[in-house]
């Protein structure tokens, strides 16, 4: 669903026994790097934020293989429908699961 970047960990040995020290260091777990945002999710969030409806700026999206899931809370059923129509215009969207809650 969300991609993560794992930065390879490099170990530098300063001891005379560098090969055995490096072998010991490779058994340590790798630390994940910063999370990379899917460009489609970025476009979806930008489309909602750029809309003239301030009630949609807090809506969130998840994207997985063409399926967008809208999450969050809006003030009216009308805003729920508007959010759906906004994300429908993003080219990679095939299906929309509108799970926005109306207050």
mmCIF file of N, CA, C and O in Angstrom:
data_model
loop_
_atom_site.group_PDB
_atom_site.id
_atom_site.type_symbol
_atom_site.label_atom_id
_atom_site.label_comp_id
_atom_site.label_asym_id
_atom_site.label_seq_id
_atom_site.Cartn_x
_atom_site.Cartn_y
_atom_site.Cartn_z
ATOM 1 N N UNK A 1 0.829 -1.173 0.000
ATOM 2 C CA UNK A 1 0.000 0.000 0.000
ATOM 3 C C UNK A 1 0.878 1.243 0.000
ATOM 4 O O UNK A 1 0.763 2.075 -0.842
ATOM 5 N N UNK A 2 1.733 1.366 0.991
ATOM 6 C CA UNK A 2 2.665 2.472 1.036
ATOM 7 C C UNK A 2 4.060 1.915 0.868
ATOM 8 O O UNK A 2 4.406 0.901 1.456
ATOM 9 N N UNK A 3 4.848 2.580 0.052
ATOM 10 C CA UNK A 3 6.204 2.132 -0.164
ATOM 11 C C UNK A 3 7.109 2.735 0.892
ATOM 12 O O UNK A 3 6.922 3.858 1.328
ATOM 13 N N UNK A 4 8.095 1.961 1.281
ATOM 14 C CA UNK A 4 9.102 2.484 2.190
ATOM 15 C C UNK A 4 10.460 2.283 1.550
ATOM 16 O O UNK A 4 10.680 1.344 0.792
ATOM 17 N N UNK A 5 11.338 3.168 1.856
ATOM 18 C CA UNK A 5 12.704 3.043 1.388
ATOM 19 C C UNK A 5 13.554 2.514 2.518
ATOM 20 O O UNK A 5 13.481 3.012 3.628
ATOM 21 N N UNK A 6 14.314 1.503 2.238
ATOM 22 C CA UNK A 6 15.248 1.025 3.237
ATOM 23 C C UNK A 6 16.638 1.426 2.799
ATOM 24 O O UNK A 6 17.074 1.103 1.705
ATOM 25 N N UNK A 7 17.287 2.166 3.653
ATOM 26 C CA UNK A 7 18.650 2.588 3.367
ATOM 27 C C UNK A 7 19.590 1.461 3.780
ATOM 28 O O UNK A 7 19.528 0.998 4.914
ATOM 29 N N UNK A 8 20.442 0.994 2.880
ATOM 30 C CA UNK A 8 21.372 -0.049 3.273
ATOM 31 C C UNK A 8 22.318 0.485 4.343
ATOM 32 O O UNK A 8 22.769 1.615 4.284
ATOM 33 N N UNK A 9 22.537 -0.342 5.338
ATOM 34 C CA UNK A 9 23.417 0.046 6.431
ATOM 35 C C UNK A 9 24.842 -0.313 6.066
ATOM 36 O O UNK A 9 25.120 -1.427 5.652
ATOM 37 N N UNK A 10 25.736 0.625 6.226
ATOM 38 C CA UNK A 10 27.142 0.378 5.945
ATOM 39 C C UNK A 10 27.898 0.363 7.261
ATOM 40 O O UNK A 10 27.684 1.206 8.124
ATOM 41 N N UNK A 11 28.770 -0.597 7.393
ATOM 42 C CA UNK A 11 29.578 -0.709 8.595
ATOM 43 C C UNK A 11 31.039 -0.553 8.201
ATOM 44 O O UNK A 11 31.518 -1.197 7.274
ATOM 45 N N UNK A 12 31.730 0.272 8.897
ATOM 46 C CA UNK A 12 33.149 0.492 8.631
ATOM 47 C C UNK A 12 33.926 -0.070 9.809
ATOM 48 O O UNK A 12 33.687 0.294 10.958
ATOM 49 N N UNK A 13 34.828 -0.941 9.501
ATOM 50 C CA UNK A 13 35.620 -1.561 10.544
ATOM 51 C C UNK A 13 36.952 -0.841 10.669
ATOM 52 O O UNK A 13 37.636 -0.600 9.692
ATOM 53 N N UNK A 14 37.329 -0.533 11.874
ATOM 54 C CA UNK A 14 38.614 0.114 12.127
ATOM 55 C C UNK A 14 39.565 -0.841 12.837
ATOM 56 O O UNK A 14 40.655 -0.452 13.194
ATOM 57 N N UNK A 15 39.135 -2.061 13.042
ATOM 58 C CA UNK A 15 40.007 -3.009 13.735
ATOM 59 C C UNK A 15 40.857 -3.772 12.729
ATOM 60 O O UNK A 15 40.607 -3.770 11.538
ATOM 61 N N UNK A 16 41.843 -4.454 13.244
ATOM 62 C CA UNK A 16 42.725 -5.249 12.395
ATOM 63 C C UNK A 16 41.995 -6.467 11.867
ATOM 64 O O UNK A 16 42.310 -6.973 10.803
ATOM 65 N N UNK A 17 41.016 -6.929 12.570
ATOM 66 C CA UNK A 17 40.262 -8.107 12.173
ATOM 67 C C UNK A 17 38.976 -7.674 11.470
ATOM 68 O O UNK A 17 37.878 -7.975 11.889
ATOM 69 N N UNK A 18 39.110 -6.990 10.360
ATOM 70 C CA UNK A 18 37.990 -6.342 9.683
ATOM 71 C C UNK A 18 36.968 -7.334 9.145
ATOM 72 O O UNK A 18 35.774 -7.094 9.239
ATOM 73 N N UNK A 19 37.396 -8.455 8.594
ATOM 74 C CA UNK A 19 36.432 -9.360 7.976
ATOM 75 C C UNK A 19 35.517 -10.009 9.009
ATOM 76 O O UNK A 19 34.322 -10.142 8.784
ATOM 77 N N UNK A 20 36.033 -10.427 10.152
ATOM 78 C CA UNK A 20 35.173 -11.045 11.155
ATOM 79 C C UNK A 20 34.279 -10.003 11.817
ATOM 80 O O UNK A 20 33.149 -10.276 12.172
ATOM 81 N N UNK A 21 34.800 -8.785 11.964
ATOM 82 C CA UNK A 21 34.010 -7.710 12.552
ATOM 83 C C UNK A 21 32.844 -7.338 11.632
ATOM 84 O O UNK A 21 31.735 -7.137 12.093
ATOM 85 N N UNK A 22 33.096 -7.281 10.333
ATOM 86 C CA UNK A 22 32.044 -6.952 9.363
ATOM 87 C C UNK A 22 30.979 -8.050 9.348
ATOM 88 O O UNK A 22 29.795 -7.770 9.218
ATOM 89 N N UNK A 23 31.390 -9.293 9.491
ATOM 90 C CA UNK A 23 30.432 -10.393 9.515
ATOM 91 C C UNK A 23 29.523 -10.283 10.737
ATOM 92 O O UNK A 23 28.331 -10.570 10.667
ATOM 93 N N UNK A 24 30.087 -9.876 11.885
ATOM 94 C CA UNK A 24 29.283 -9.696 13.095
ATOM 95 C C UNK A 24 28.280 -8.568 12.921
ATOM 96 O O UNK A 24 27.165 -8.636 13.421
ATOM 97 N N UNK A 25 28.661 -7.511 12.222
ATOM 98 C CA UNK A 25 27.806 -6.346 12.061
ATOM 99 C C UNK A 25 26.636 -6.597 11.117
ATOM 100 O O UNK A 25 25.603 -5.965 11.251
ATOM 101 N N UNK A 26 26.767 -7.499 10.163
ATOM 102 C CA UNK A 26 25.699 -7.734 9.200
ATOM 103 C C UNK A 26 24.503 -8.436 9.824
ATOM 104 O O UNK A 26 23.427 -8.433 9.262
ATOM 105 N N UNK A 27 24.662 -9.022 11.004
ATOM 106 C CA UNK A 27 23.541 -9.695 11.643
ATOM 107 C C UNK A 27 22.612 -8.709 12.352
ATOM 108 O O UNK A 27 21.540 -9.085 12.774
ATOM 109 N N UNK A 28 23.011 -7.451 12.472
ATOM 110 C CA UNK A 28 22.162 -6.450 13.098
ATOM 111 C C UNK A 28 21.018 -6.092 12.151
ATOM 112 O O UNK A 28 21.184 -6.079 10.941
ATOM 113 N N UNK A 29 19.834 -5.784 12.695
ATOM 114 C CA UNK A 29 18.701 -5.419 11.830
ATOM 115 C C UNK A 29 18.936 -4.073 11.156
ATOM 116 O O UNK A 29 19.553 -3.181 11.724
ATOM 117 N N UNK A 30 18.410 -3.963 9.956
ATOM 118 C CA UNK A 30 18.524 -2.705 9.220
ATOM 119 C C UNK A 30 17.472 -1.725 9.716
ATOM 120 O O UNK A 30 16.365 -2.111 10.057
ATOM 121 N N UNK A 31 17.825 -0.476 9.669
ATOM 122 C CA UNK A 31 16.901 0.572 10.071
ATOM 123 C C UNK A 31 16.254 1.127 8.810
ATOM 124 O O UNK A 31 16.936 1.469 7.855
ATOM 125 N N UNK A 32 14.921 1.200 8.811
ATOM 126 C CA UNK A 32 14.207 1.712 7.644
ATOM 127 C C UNK A 32 14.437 3.213 7.516
ATOM 128 O O UNK A 32 14.483 3.937 8.501
ATOM 129 N N UNK A 33 14.578 3.659 6.297
ATOM 130 C CA UNK A 33 14.764 5.076 6.020
ATOM 131 C C UNK A 33 13.426 5.794 6.012
ATOM 132 O O UNK A 33 12.407 5.246 6.419
ATOM 133 N N UNK A 34 13.412 7.011 5.525
ATOM 134 C CA UNK A 34 12.162 7.776 5.501
ATOM 135 C C UNK A 34 11.138 7.148 4.559
ATOM 136 O O UNK A 34 11.483 6.542 3.557
ATOM 137 N N UNK A 35 9.867 7.301 4.905
ATOM 138 C CA UNK A 35 8.782 6.741 4.101
ATOM 139 C C UNK A 35 8.598 7.578 2.845
ATOM 140 O O UNK A 35 8.539 8.792 2.898
ATOM 141 N N UNK A 36 8.501 6.907 1.717
ATOM 142 C CA UNK A 36 8.283 7.581 0.442
ATOM 143 C C UNK A 36 6.787 7.587 0.144
ATOM 144 O O UNK A 36 6.121 6.565 0.232
ATOM 145 N N UNK A 37 6.240 8.752 -0.175
ATOM 146 C CA UNK A 37 4.809 8.875 -0.447
ATOM 147 C C UNK A 37 4.541 8.500 -1.900
ATOM 148 O O UNK A 37 5.221 8.947 -2.813
ATOM 149 N N UNK A 38 3.524 7.679 -2.085
ATOM 150 C CA UNK A 38 3.095 7.279 -3.421
ATOM 151 C C UNK A 38 2.664 8.539 -4.183
ATOM 152 O O UNK A 38 1.899 9.345 -3.666
ATOM 153 N N UNK A 39 3.147 8.747 -5.421
ATOM 154 C CA UNK A 39 2.777 9.943 -6.174
ATOM 155 C C UNK A 39 1.267 10.074 -6.418
ATOM 156 O O UNK A 39 0.751 11.182 -6.479
ATOM 157 N N UNK A 40 0.558 8.960 -6.528
ATOM 158 C CA UNK A 40 -0.890 9.032 -6.727
ATOM 159 C C UNK A 40 -1.557 9.555 -5.457
ATOM 160 O O UNK A 40 -2.444 10.411 -5.514
ATOM 161 N N UNK A 41 -1.124 9.078 -4.304
ATOM 162 C CA UNK A 41 -1.679 9.557 -3.030
ATOM 163 C C UNK A 41 -1.401 11.045 -2.875
ATOM 164 O O UNK A 41 -2.263 11.810 -2.441
ATOM 165 N N UNK A 42 -0.210 11.456 -3.268
ATOM 166 C CA UNK A 42 0.131 12.878 -3.206
ATOM 167 C C UNK A 42 -0.809 13.699 -4.095
ATOM 168 O O UNK A 42 -1.298 14.753 -3.694
ATOM 169 N N UNK A 43 -1.088 13.203 -5.313
ATOM 170 C CA UNK A 43 -2.020 13.894 -6.218
ATOM 171 C C UNK A 43 -3.433 13.946 -5.644
ATOM 172 O O UNK A 43 -4.128 14.954 -5.758
ATOM 173 N N UNK A 44 -3.866 12.864 -5.018
ATOM 174 C CA UNK A 44 -5.197 12.816 -4.425
ATOM 175 C C UNK A 44 -5.332 13.835 -3.295
ATOM 176 O O UNK A 44 -6.296 14.586 -3.244
ATOM 177 N N UNK A 45 -4.341 13.868 -2.408
ATOM 178 C CA UNK A 45 -4.380 14.822 -1.302
ATOM 179 C C UNK A 45 -4.315 16.259 -1.812
ATOM 180 O O UNK A 45 -5.004 17.140 -1.293
ATOM 181 N N UNK A 46 -3.523 16.482 -2.837
ATOM 182 C CA UNK A 46 -3.419 17.839 -3.402
ATOM 183 C C UNK A 46 -4.750 18.252 -4.030
ATOM 184 O O UNK A 46 -5.196 19.392 -3.881
ATOM 185 N N UNK A 47 -5.409 17.340 -4.735
ATOM 186 C CA UNK A 47 -6.691 17.652 -5.366
ATOM 187 C C UNK A 47 -7.733 18.025 -4.315
ATOM 188 O O UNK A 47 -8.486 18.983 -4.492
ATOM 189 N N UNK A 48 -7.776 17.288 -3.221
ATOM 190 C CA UNK A 48 -8.725 17.617 -2.152
ATOM 191 C C UNK A 48 -8.373 18.934 -1.479
ATOM 192 O O UNK A 48 -9.247 19.747 -1.192
ATOM 193 N N UNK A 49 -7.087 19.168 -1.247
ATOM 194 C CA UNK A 49 -6.657 20.408 -0.591
ATOM 195 C C UNK A 49 -6.885 21.619 -1.483
ATOM 196 O O UNK A 49 -7.199 22.708 -0.995
ATOM 197 N N UNK A 50 -6.737 21.446 -2.799
ATOM 198 C CA UNK A 50 -6.899 22.555 -3.739
ATOM 199 C C UNK A 50 -8.362 22.885 -4.023
ATOM 200 O O UNK A 50 -8.652 23.908 -4.635
ATOM 201 N N UNK A 51 -9.265 22.019 -3.595
ATOM 202 C CA UNK A 51 -10.682 22.303 -3.853
ATOM 203 C C UNK A 51 -11.093 23.535 -3.047
ATOM 204 O O UNK A 51 -10.487 23.882 -2.056
ATOM 205 N N UNK A 52 -12.122 24.173 -3.491
ATOM 206 C CA UNK A 52 -12.586 25.379 -2.806
ATOM 207 C C UNK A 52 -13.440 25.029 -1.590
ATOM 208 O O UNK A 52 -13.968 25.903 -0.933
ATOM 209 N N UNK A 53 -13.571 23.771 -1.293
ATOM 210 C CA UNK A 53 -14.349 23.305 -0.147
ATOM 211 C C UNK A 53 -13.410 23.073 1.030
ATOM 212 O O UNK A 53 -12.689 22.087 1.076
ATOM 213 N N UNK A 54 -13.402 23.986 1.974
ATOM 214 C CA UNK A 54 -12.478 23.862 3.103
ATOM 215 C C UNK A 54 -12.788 22.637 3.960
ATOM 216 O O UNK A 54 -11.914 22.122 4.645
ATOM 217 N N UNK A 55 -14.012 22.130 3.901
ATOM 218 C CA UNK A 55 -14.380 20.946 4.662
ATOM 219 C C UNK A 55 -13.717 19.674 4.175
ATOM 220 O O UNK A 55 -13.756 18.647 4.850
ATOM 221 N N UNK A 56 -13.084 19.717 3.011
ATOM 222 C CA UNK A 56 -12.425 18.529 2.449
ATOM 223 C C UNK A 56 -10.928 18.497 2.726
ATOM 224 O O UNK A 56 -10.275 17.509 2.429
ATOM 225 N N UNK A 57 -10.394 19.535 3.269
ATOM 226 C CA UNK A 57 -8.947 19.611 3.461
ATOM 227 C C UNK A 57 -8.430 18.610 4.479
ATOM 228 O O UNK A 57 -7.255 18.290 4.487
ATOM 229 N N UNK A 58 -9.304 18.110 5.339
ATOM 230 C CA UNK A 58 -8.879 17.130 6.337
ATOM 231 C C UNK A 58 -9.159 15.691 5.921
ATOM 232 O O UNK A 58 -8.868 14.767 6.667
ATOM 233 N N UNK A 59 -9.743 15.507 4.752
ATOM 234 C CA UNK A 59 -9.999 14.154 4.260
ATOM 235 C C UNK A 59 -8.669 13.500 3.911
ATOM 236 O O UNK A 59 -7.739 14.137 3.436
ATOM 237 N N UNK A 60 -8.582 12.204 4.153
ATOM 238 C CA UNK A 60 -7.368 11.452 3.838
ATOM 239 C C UNK A 60 -7.686 10.380 2.804
ATOM 240 O O UNK A 60 -8.836 9.978 2.656
ATOM 241 N N UNK A 61 -6.645 9.918 2.126
ATOM 242 C CA UNK A 61 -6.815 8.904 1.092
ATOM 243 C C UNK A 61 -5.804 7.791 1.272
ATOM 244 O O UNK A 61 -4.669 8.023 1.680
ATOM 245 N N UNK A 62 -6.230 6.609 0.922
ATOM 246 C CA UNK A 62 -5.312 5.474 0.758
ATOM 247 C C UNK A 62 -5.488 5.008 -0.678
ATOM 248 O O UNK A 62 -6.579 5.073 -1.235
ATOM 249 N N UNK A 63 -4.404 4.516 -1.272
ATOM 250 C CA UNK A 63 -4.451 4.065 -2.658
ATOM 251 C C UNK A 63 -3.734 2.736 -2.766
ATOM 252 O O UNK A 63 -2.613 2.577 -2.275
ATOM 253 N N UNK A 64 -4.401 1.763 -3.385
ATOM 254 C CA UNK A 64 -3.788 0.458 -3.590
ATOM 255 C C UNK A 64 -4.314 -0.141 -4.879
ATOM 256 O O UNK A 64 -5.497 -0.475 -4.983
ATOM 257 N N UNK A 65 -3.464 -0.237 -5.870
ATOM 258 C CA UNK A 65 -3.777 -0.870 -7.155
ATOM 259 C C UNK A 65 -5.063 -0.359 -7.775
ATOM 260 O O UNK A 65 -5.949 -1.127 -8.142
ATOM 261 N N UNK A 66 -5.174 0.959 -7.876
ATOM 262 C CA UNK A 66 -6.323 1.562 -8.543
ATOM 263 C C UNK A 66 -7.514 1.845 -7.648
ATOM 264 O O UNK A 66 -8.475 2.465 -8.069
ATOM 265 N N UNK A 67 -7.465 1.381 -6.403
ATOM 266 C CA UNK A 67 -8.582 1.571 -5.475
ATOM 267 C C UNK A 67 -8.225 2.669 -4.477
ATOM 268 O O UNK A 67 -7.237 2.581 -3.767
ATOM 269 N N UNK A 68 -9.070 3.704 -4.441
ATOM 270 C CA UNK A 68 -8.894 4.802 -3.491
ATOM 271 C C UNK A 68 -9.882 4.605 -2.361
ATOM 272 O O UNK A 68 -11.055 4.338 -2.596
ATOM 273 N N UNK A 69 -9.405 4.732 -1.130
ATOM 274 C CA UNK A 69 -10.276 4.715 0.033
ATOM 275 C C UNK A 69 -10.234 6.103 0.653
ATOM 276 O O UNK A 69 -9.169 6.585 1.019
ATOM 277 N N UNK A 70 -11.394 6.745 0.729
ATOM 278 C CA UNK A 70 -11.514 8.057 1.366
ATOM 279 C C UNK A 70 -11.814 7.859 2.843
ATOM 280 O O UNK A 70 -12.718 7.100 3.205
ATOM 281 N N UNK A 71 -11.059 8.550 3.696
ATOM 282 C CA UNK A 71 -11.195 8.411 5.138
ATOM 283 C C UNK A 71 -11.311 9.778 5.791
ATOM 284 O O UNK A 71 -10.817 10.769 5.262
ATOM 285 N N UNK A 72 -11.943 9.827 6.944
ATOM 286 C CA UNK A 72 -12.058 11.071 7.687
ATOM 287 C C UNK A 72 -13.511 11.415 7.954
ATOM 288 O O UNK A 72 -14.411 10.589 7.789
ATOM 289 N N UNK A 73 -13.729 12.659 8.359
ATOM 290 C CA UNK A 73 -15.074 13.136 8.689
ATOM 291 C C UNK A 73 -15.334 14.449 7.966
ATOM 292 O O UNK A 73 -14.458 15.312 7.899
ATOM 293 N N UNK A 74 -16.526 14.588 7.413
ATOM 294 C CA UNK A 74 -16.946 15.822 6.742
ATOM 295 C C UNK A 74 -18.254 16.296 7.368
ATOM 296 O O UNK A 74 -18.918 15.557 8.095
ATOM 297 N N UNK A 75 -18.625 17.533 7.076
ATOM 298 C CA UNK A 75 -19.799 18.142 7.700
ATOM 299 C C UNK A 75 -21.135 17.792 7.052
ATOM 300 O O UNK A 75 -22.178 17.997 7.652
ATOM 301 N N UNK A 76 -21.100 17.291 5.806
ATOM 302 C CA UNK A 76 -22.376 17.009 5.129
ATOM 303 C C UNK A 76 -22.216 15.887 4.105
ATOM 304 O O UNK A 76 -21.105 15.585 3.655
ATOM 305 N N UNK A 77 -23.362 15.312 3.753
ATOM 306 C CA UNK A 77 -23.376 14.290 2.718
ATOM 307 C C UNK A 77 -22.922 14.887 1.386
ATOM 308 O O UNK A 77 -22.254 14.228 0.588
ATOM 309 N N UNK A 78 -23.264 16.137 1.155
ATOM 310 C CA UNK A 78 -22.847 16.838 -0.067
ATOM 311 C C UNK A 78 -21.323 16.858 -0.185
ATOM 312 O O UNK A 78 -20.781 16.549 -1.251
ATOM 313 N N UNK A 79 -20.619 17.192 0.898
ATOM 314 C CA UNK A 79 -19.150 17.207 0.865
ATOM 315 C C UNK A 79 -18.584 15.808 0.649
ATOM 316 O O UNK A 79 -17.556 15.635 -0.009
ATOM 317 N N UNK A 80 -19.243 14.807 1.168
ATOM 318 C CA UNK A 80 -18.828 13.422 0.957
ATOM 319 C C UNK A 80 -18.873 13.089 -0.538
ATOM 320 O O UNK A 80 -17.942 12.499 -1.086
ATOM 321 N N UNK A 81 -19.941 13.510 -1.198
ATOM 322 C CA UNK A 81 -20.087 13.265 -2.634
ATOM 323 C C UNK A 81 -19.092 14.095 -3.452
ATOM 324 O O UNK A 81 -18.538 13.613 -4.437
ATOM 325 N N UNK A 82 -18.865 15.336 -3.046
ATOM 326 C CA UNK A 82 -17.905 16.192 -3.748
ATOM 327 C C UNK A 82 -16.508 15.577 -3.679
ATOM 328 O O UNK A 82 -15.776 15.549 -4.673
ATOM 329 N N UNK A 83 -16.119 15.076 -2.509
ATOM 330 C CA UNK A 83 -14.803 14.435 -2.356
ATOM 331 C C UNK A 83 -14.664 13.265 -3.316
ATOM 332 O O UNK A 83 -13.620 13.082 -3.958
ATOM 333 N N UNK A 84 -15.705 12.495 -3.446
ATOM 334 C CA UNK A 84 -15.689 11.345 -4.347
ATOM 335 C C UNK A 84 -15.493 11.791 -5.791
ATOM 336 O O UNK A 84 -14.715 11.184 -6.541
ATOM 337 N N UNK A 85 -16.174 12.836 -6.194
ATOM 338 C CA UNK A 85 -16.044 13.326 -7.576
ATOM 339 C C UNK A 85 -14.668 13.935 -7.828
ATOM 340 O O UNK A 85 -14.139 13.823 -8.935
ATOM 341 N N UNK A 86 -14.075 14.556 -6.830
ATOM 342 C CA UNK A 86 -12.730 15.131 -6.998
ATOM 343 C C UNK A 86 -11.692 14.040 -7.228
ATOM 344 O O UNK A 86 -10.876 14.121 -8.136
ATOM 345 N N UNK A 87 -11.726 12.978 -6.413
ATOM 346 C CA UNK A 87 -10.720 11.920 -6.574
ATOM 347 C C UNK A 87 -10.978 11.086 -7.820
ATOM 348 O O UNK A 87 -10.051 10.491 -8.367
ATOM 349 N N UNK A 88 -12.213 11.049 -8.297
ATOM 350 C CA UNK A 88 -12.523 10.303 -9.523
ATOM 351 C C UNK A 88 -11.757 10.858 -10.728
ATOM 352 O O UNK A 88 -11.431 10.141 -11.661
ATOM 353 N N UNK A 89 -11.421 12.145 -10.702
ATOM 354 C CA UNK A 89 -10.723 12.797 -11.825
ATOM 355 C C UNK A 89 -9.237 12.483 -11.894
ATOM 356 O O UNK A 89 -8.592 12.788 -12.895
ATOM 357 N N UNK A 90 -8.671 11.897 -10.842
ATOM 358 C CA UNK A 90 -7.246 11.545 -10.866
ATOM 359 C C UNK A 90 -7.081 10.328 -11.766
ATOM 360 O O UNK A 90 -7.785 9.319 -11.598
ATOM 361 N N UNK A 91 -6.174 10.402 -12.750
ATOM 362 C CA UNK A 91 -6.086 9.373 -13.793
ATOM 363 C C UNK A 91 -5.917 7.923 -13.335
ATOM 364 O O UNK A 91 -6.478 7.034 -13.937
ATOM 365 N N UNK A 92 -5.195 7.645 -12.266
ATOM 366 C CA UNK A 92 -4.923 6.258 -11.866
ATOM 367 C C UNK A 92 -6.075 5.607 -11.105
ATOM 368 O O UNK A 92 -6.050 4.405 -10.847
ATOM 369 N N UNK A 93 -7.105 6.359 -10.784
ATOM 370 C CA UNK A 93 -8.209 5.854 -9.960
ATOM 371 C C UNK A 93 -9.166 5.013 -10.802
ATOM 372 O O UNK A 93 -9.664 5.452 -11.822
ATOM 373 N N UNK A 94 -9.409 3.782 -10.332
ATOM 374 C CA UNK A 94 -10.355 2.890 -11.002
ATOM 375 C C UNK A 94 -11.608 2.688 -10.155
ATOM 376 O O UNK A 94 -12.707 2.597 -10.683
ATOM 377 N N UNK A 95 -11.435 2.577 -8.847
ATOM 378 C CA UNK A 95 -12.535 2.328 -7.924
ATOM 379 C C UNK A 95 -12.394 3.238 -6.711
ATOM 380 O O UNK A 95 -11.280 3.522 -6.279
ATOM 381 N N UNK A 96 -13.531 3.659 -6.149
ATOM 382 C CA UNK A 96 -13.513 4.529 -4.977
ATOM 383 C C UNK A 96 -14.318 3.870 -3.865
ATOM 384 O O UNK A 96 -15.463 3.465 -4.077
ATOM 385 N N UNK A 97 -13.705 3.773 -2.694
ATOM 386 C CA UNK A 97 -14.408 3.336 -1.485
ATOM 387 C C UNK A 97 -14.555 4.577 -0.614
ATOM 388 O O UNK A 97 -13.602 5.030 -0.009
ATOM 389 N N UNK A 98 -15.745 5.102 -0.572
ATOM 390 C CA UNK A 98 -15.989 6.337 0.160
ATOM 391 C C UNK A 98 -16.385 5.995 1.592
ATOM 392 O O UNK A 98 -17.530 5.695 1.880
ATOM 393 N N UNK A 99 -15.402 6.036 2.491
ATOM 394 C CA UNK A 99 -15.645 5.736 3.898
ATOM 395 C C UNK A 99 -15.609 7.011 4.751
ATOM 396 O O UNK A 99 -15.324 6.954 5.938
ATOM 397 N N UNK A 100 -15.891 8.139 4.121
ATOM 398 C CA UNK A 100 -15.984 9.393 4.863
ATOM 399 C C UNK A 100 -17.231 9.338 5.750
ATOM 400 O O UNK A 100 -18.287 8.873 5.313
ATOM 401 N N UNK A 101 -17.106 9.827 6.964
ATOM 402 C CA UNK A 101 -18.224 9.884 7.892
ATOM 403 C C UNK A 101 -18.794 11.297 7.891
ATOM 404 O O UNK A 101 -18.065 12.260 7.826
ATOM 405 N N UNK A 102 -20.105 11.399 7.972
ATOM 406 C CA UNK A 102 -20.778 12.686 8.032
ATOM 407 C C UNK A 102 -21.107 12.980 9.493
ATOM 408 O O UNK A 102 -21.652 12.109 10.192
ATOM 409 N N UNK A 103 -20.756 14.182 9.955
ATOM 410 C CA UNK A 103 -21.036 14.572 11.353
ATOM 411 C C UNK A 103 -22.502 14.707 11.592
ATOM 412 O O UNK A 103 -23.294 15.091 10.841
#
